[in-house]
Amino acid sequence: MFKPHVTVACLVQAEGELLVVEERINGRATWNQPAGHLEANETLLAAAQRELVEETGINAPMQYFLGVQQWIAPDNTSFVRFLFGLDLAKKLPTAPQDSDIDCCWWLPPAQILSAPVLRSPLVAESVRLWQQGARYPLHLISPFNWPFHEGARHADA
């Protein structure tokens, strides 16, 4: 049965620079936005908040939604990524709590776009999407809670 990996990512901007996390993939340092997988019984927004705190130590609320991205990796793994945004007044110090994160960097968008060490093409695509200026309200991806009753009829979502 086909099941794509559902992930979230946070594009964090302050003073014209974007926050990236550095992690080792196959022994090579790579850059990514703070990002990770959606966990069981977690909303997309809660997952984004959790990943931001775990990977950077920054605890700040997401402010807008940038979009949904789909990518099929070279090994045919399929990803669906929900991208959130946050604009900070100033660059905050970082303190990654996730042992997979080596460090965090505040970098100009152009440096990220030209970097040969991105975790996936979605990293650069996220920067380009942010640069285009589209910002959507968070309620577009708000969870829908429906009380489930035994025997109730429901349509497939």
Short mmCIF file of C-alpha atoms in Angstrom, two decimals:
data_model
loop_
_atom_site.label_atom_id
_atom_site.label_comp_id
_atom_site.label_asym_id
_atom_site.label_seq_id
_atom_site.Cartn_x
_atom_site.Cartn_y
_atom_site.Cartn_z
CA MET A 1 0.00 0.00 0.00
CA PHE A 2 1.33 3.42 -0.98
CA LYS A 3 1.91 5.82 1.90
CA PRO A 4 3.82 9.04 1.27
CA HIS A 5 5.94 10.53 4.04
CA VAL A 6 4.11 13.54 5.47
CA THR A 7 6.54 16.19 6.67
CA VAL A 8 6.47 19.77 7.92
CA ALA A 9 9.05 22.52 7.51
CA CYS A 10 9.53 26.00 8.98
CA LEU A 11 10.93 28.88 6.98
CA VAL A 12 12.16 31.33 9.61
CA GLN A 13 13.26 34.85 8.61
CA ALA A 14 14.90 37.58 10.66
CA GLU A 15 16.76 40.70 9.54
CA GLY A 16 16.65 39.52 5.91
CA GLU A 17 18.30 36.16 6.64
CA LEU A 18 16.83 32.68 6.81
CA LEU A 19 17.46 30.01 9.41
CA VAL A 20 18.86 26.67 8.27
CA VAL A 21 19.85 23.63 10.26
CA GLU A 22 22.95 21.62 9.46
CA GLU A 23 22.78 17.85 9.77
CA ARG A 24 24.92 14.96 8.55
CA ILE A 25 23.39 12.75 5.88
CA ASN A 26 25.58 9.82 4.81
CA GLY A 27 28.54 11.53 6.48
CA ARG A 28 28.05 14.79 4.58
CA ALA A 29 26.94 18.09 6.14
CA THR A 30 23.68 19.24 4.55
CA TRP A 31 21.36 22.21 5.08
CA ASN A 32 17.62 22.10 5.60
CA GLN A 33 14.88 24.22 7.07
CA PRO A 34 13.85 23.03 10.53
CA ALA A 35 11.71 20.09 9.41
CA GLY A 36 10.56 16.60 10.18
CA HIS A 37 7.84 13.99 10.02
CA LEU A 38 4.29 14.32 11.24
CA GLU A 39 3.78 12.07 14.26
CA ALA A 40 0.68 10.08 15.24
CA ASN A 41 -2.15 12.14 16.75
CA GLU A 42 -0.36 15.43 15.94
CA THR A 43 -1.68 18.36 13.93
CA LEU A 44 0.45 19.79 11.14
CA LEU A 45 0.87 23.05 13.05
CA ALA A 46 1.86 21.25 16.26
CA ALA A 47 4.40 19.21 14.28
CA ALA A 48 5.93 22.39 12.82
CA GLN A 49 6.16 23.97 16.30
CA ARG A 50 7.75 20.82 17.75
CA GLU A 51 10.32 20.53 14.96
CA LEU A 52 11.28 24.20 15.30
CA VAL A 53 11.92 23.81 19.03
CA GLU A 54 13.71 20.44 18.71
CA GLU A 55 16.00 21.50 15.87
CA THR A 56 16.73 25.12 16.80
CA GLY A 57 15.66 25.72 20.41
CA ILE A 58 13.46 28.60 19.21
CA ASN A 59 9.94 28.54 20.63
CA ALA A 60 7.85 30.92 18.53
CA PRO A 61 4.46 30.45 16.87
CA MET A 62 4.09 29.94 13.14
CA GLN A 63 2.58 33.02 11.53
CA TYR A 64 1.54 31.88 8.07
CA PHE A 65 1.29 28.97 5.67
CA LEU A 66 3.40 28.98 2.50
CA GLY A 67 2.15 25.89 0.71
CA VAL A 68 2.28 22.16 0.11
CA GLN A 69 5.17 20.59 -1.76
CA GLN A 70 5.43 17.11 -3.25
CA TRP A 71 8.72 15.43 -4.07
CA ILE A 72 9.71 11.96 -5.18
CA ALA A 73 13.27 11.27 -4.03
CA PRO A 74 15.77 9.43 -6.26
CA ASP A 75 15.05 6.23 -4.30
CA ASN A 76 11.31 6.63 -5.20
CA THR A 77 10.33 7.66 -1.67
CA SER A 78 7.41 10.07 -1.92
CA PHE A 79 7.17 13.13 0.35
CA VAL A 80 4.34 15.59 0.94
CA ARG A 81 5.70 18.62 2.80
CA PHE A 82 3.66 21.34 4.50
CA LEU A 83 5.63 24.60 4.66
CA PHE A 84 5.02 27.18 7.39
CA GLY A 85 6.57 30.61 7.86
CA LEU A 86 7.66 32.81 10.70
CA ASP A 87 9.12 36.34 10.63
CA LEU A 88 11.13 37.31 13.72
CA ALA A 89 12.05 40.90 14.59
CA LYS A 90 15.67 39.87 15.20
CA LYS A 91 17.90 36.83 14.82
CA LEU A 92 17.63 34.69 17.91
CA PRO A 93 20.36 32.46 19.31
CA THR A 94 19.87 28.78 18.57
CA ALA A 95 20.30 25.71 20.74
CA PRO A 96 19.41 22.49 18.91
CA GLN A 97 17.94 19.82 21.17
CA ASP A 98 17.88 17.13 18.47
CA SER A 99 21.16 15.17 18.39
CA ASP A 100 20.86 14.87 14.60
CA ILE A 101 21.36 18.65 14.22
CA ASP A 102 24.99 19.79 14.31
CA CYS A 103 24.29 23.54 14.30
CA CYS A 104 22.08 26.30 12.93
CA TRP A 105 22.97 29.13 10.57
CA TRP A 106 21.33 32.47 9.72
CA LEU A 107 22.08 32.96 6.01
CA PRO A 108 21.08 35.26 3.15
CA PRO A 109 18.57 33.61 0.80
CA ALA A 110 21.03 33.78 -2.13
CA GLN A 111 23.59 31.73 -0.20
CA ILE A 112 21.04 29.00 0.46
CA LEU A 113 19.88 28.98 -3.17
CA SER A 114 23.45 28.55 -4.43
CA ALA A 115 24.54 25.96 -1.83
CA PRO A 116 25.55 22.52 -3.10
CA VAL A 117 24.74 20.95 0.27
CA LEU A 118 20.94 21.07 0.51
CA ARG A 119 19.05 18.12 2.05
CA SER A 120 16.63 18.07 -0.89
CA PRO A 121 15.46 20.33 -3.73
CA LEU A 122 12.57 21.33 -1.47
CA VAL A 123 14.93 23.51 0.59
CA ALA A 124 15.70 25.84 -2.33
CA GLU A 125 12.12 25.62 -3.60
CA SER A 126 10.92 26.76 -0.17
CA VAL A 127 13.19 29.82 -0.32
CA ARG A 128 11.91 30.66 -3.82
CA LEU A 129 8.30 30.26 -2.68
CA TRP A 130 8.97 32.58 0.27
CA GLN A 131 10.65 35.13 -2.03
CA GLN A 132 7.53 35.21 -4.23
CA GLY A 133 5.70 36.78 -1.29
CA ALA A 134 2.65 34.54 -0.99
CA ARG A 135 1.49 34.17 2.61
CA TYR A 136 -1.63 32.23 3.54
CA PRO A 137 -3.55 32.18 6.81
CA LEU A 138 -2.97 29.23 9.11
CA HIS A 139 -6.67 28.37 9.17
CA LEU A 140 -6.27 26.90 5.67
CA ILE A 141 -4.70 23.83 7.24
CA SER A 142 -6.60 23.74 10.53
CA PRO A 143 -7.54 20.28 11.76
CA PHE A 144 -11.11 19.10 11.50
CA ASN A 145 -12.34 17.27 14.58
CA TRP A 146 -15.44 15.20 14.04
CA PRO A 147 -16.82 13.13 16.85
CA PHE A 148 -16.72 9.57 15.63
CA HIS A 149 -19.64 7.38 16.62
CA GLU A 150 -19.66 3.61 16.25
CA GLY A 151 -21.63 2.71 13.15
CA ALA A 152 -21.79 6.27 11.86
CA ARG A 153 -21.52 6.69 8.12
CA HIS A 154 -18.72 8.87 6.82
CA ALA A 155 -17.23 9.71 3.46
CA ASP A 156 -13.60 8.95 2.69
CA ALA A 157 -11.54 12.10 3.07
#
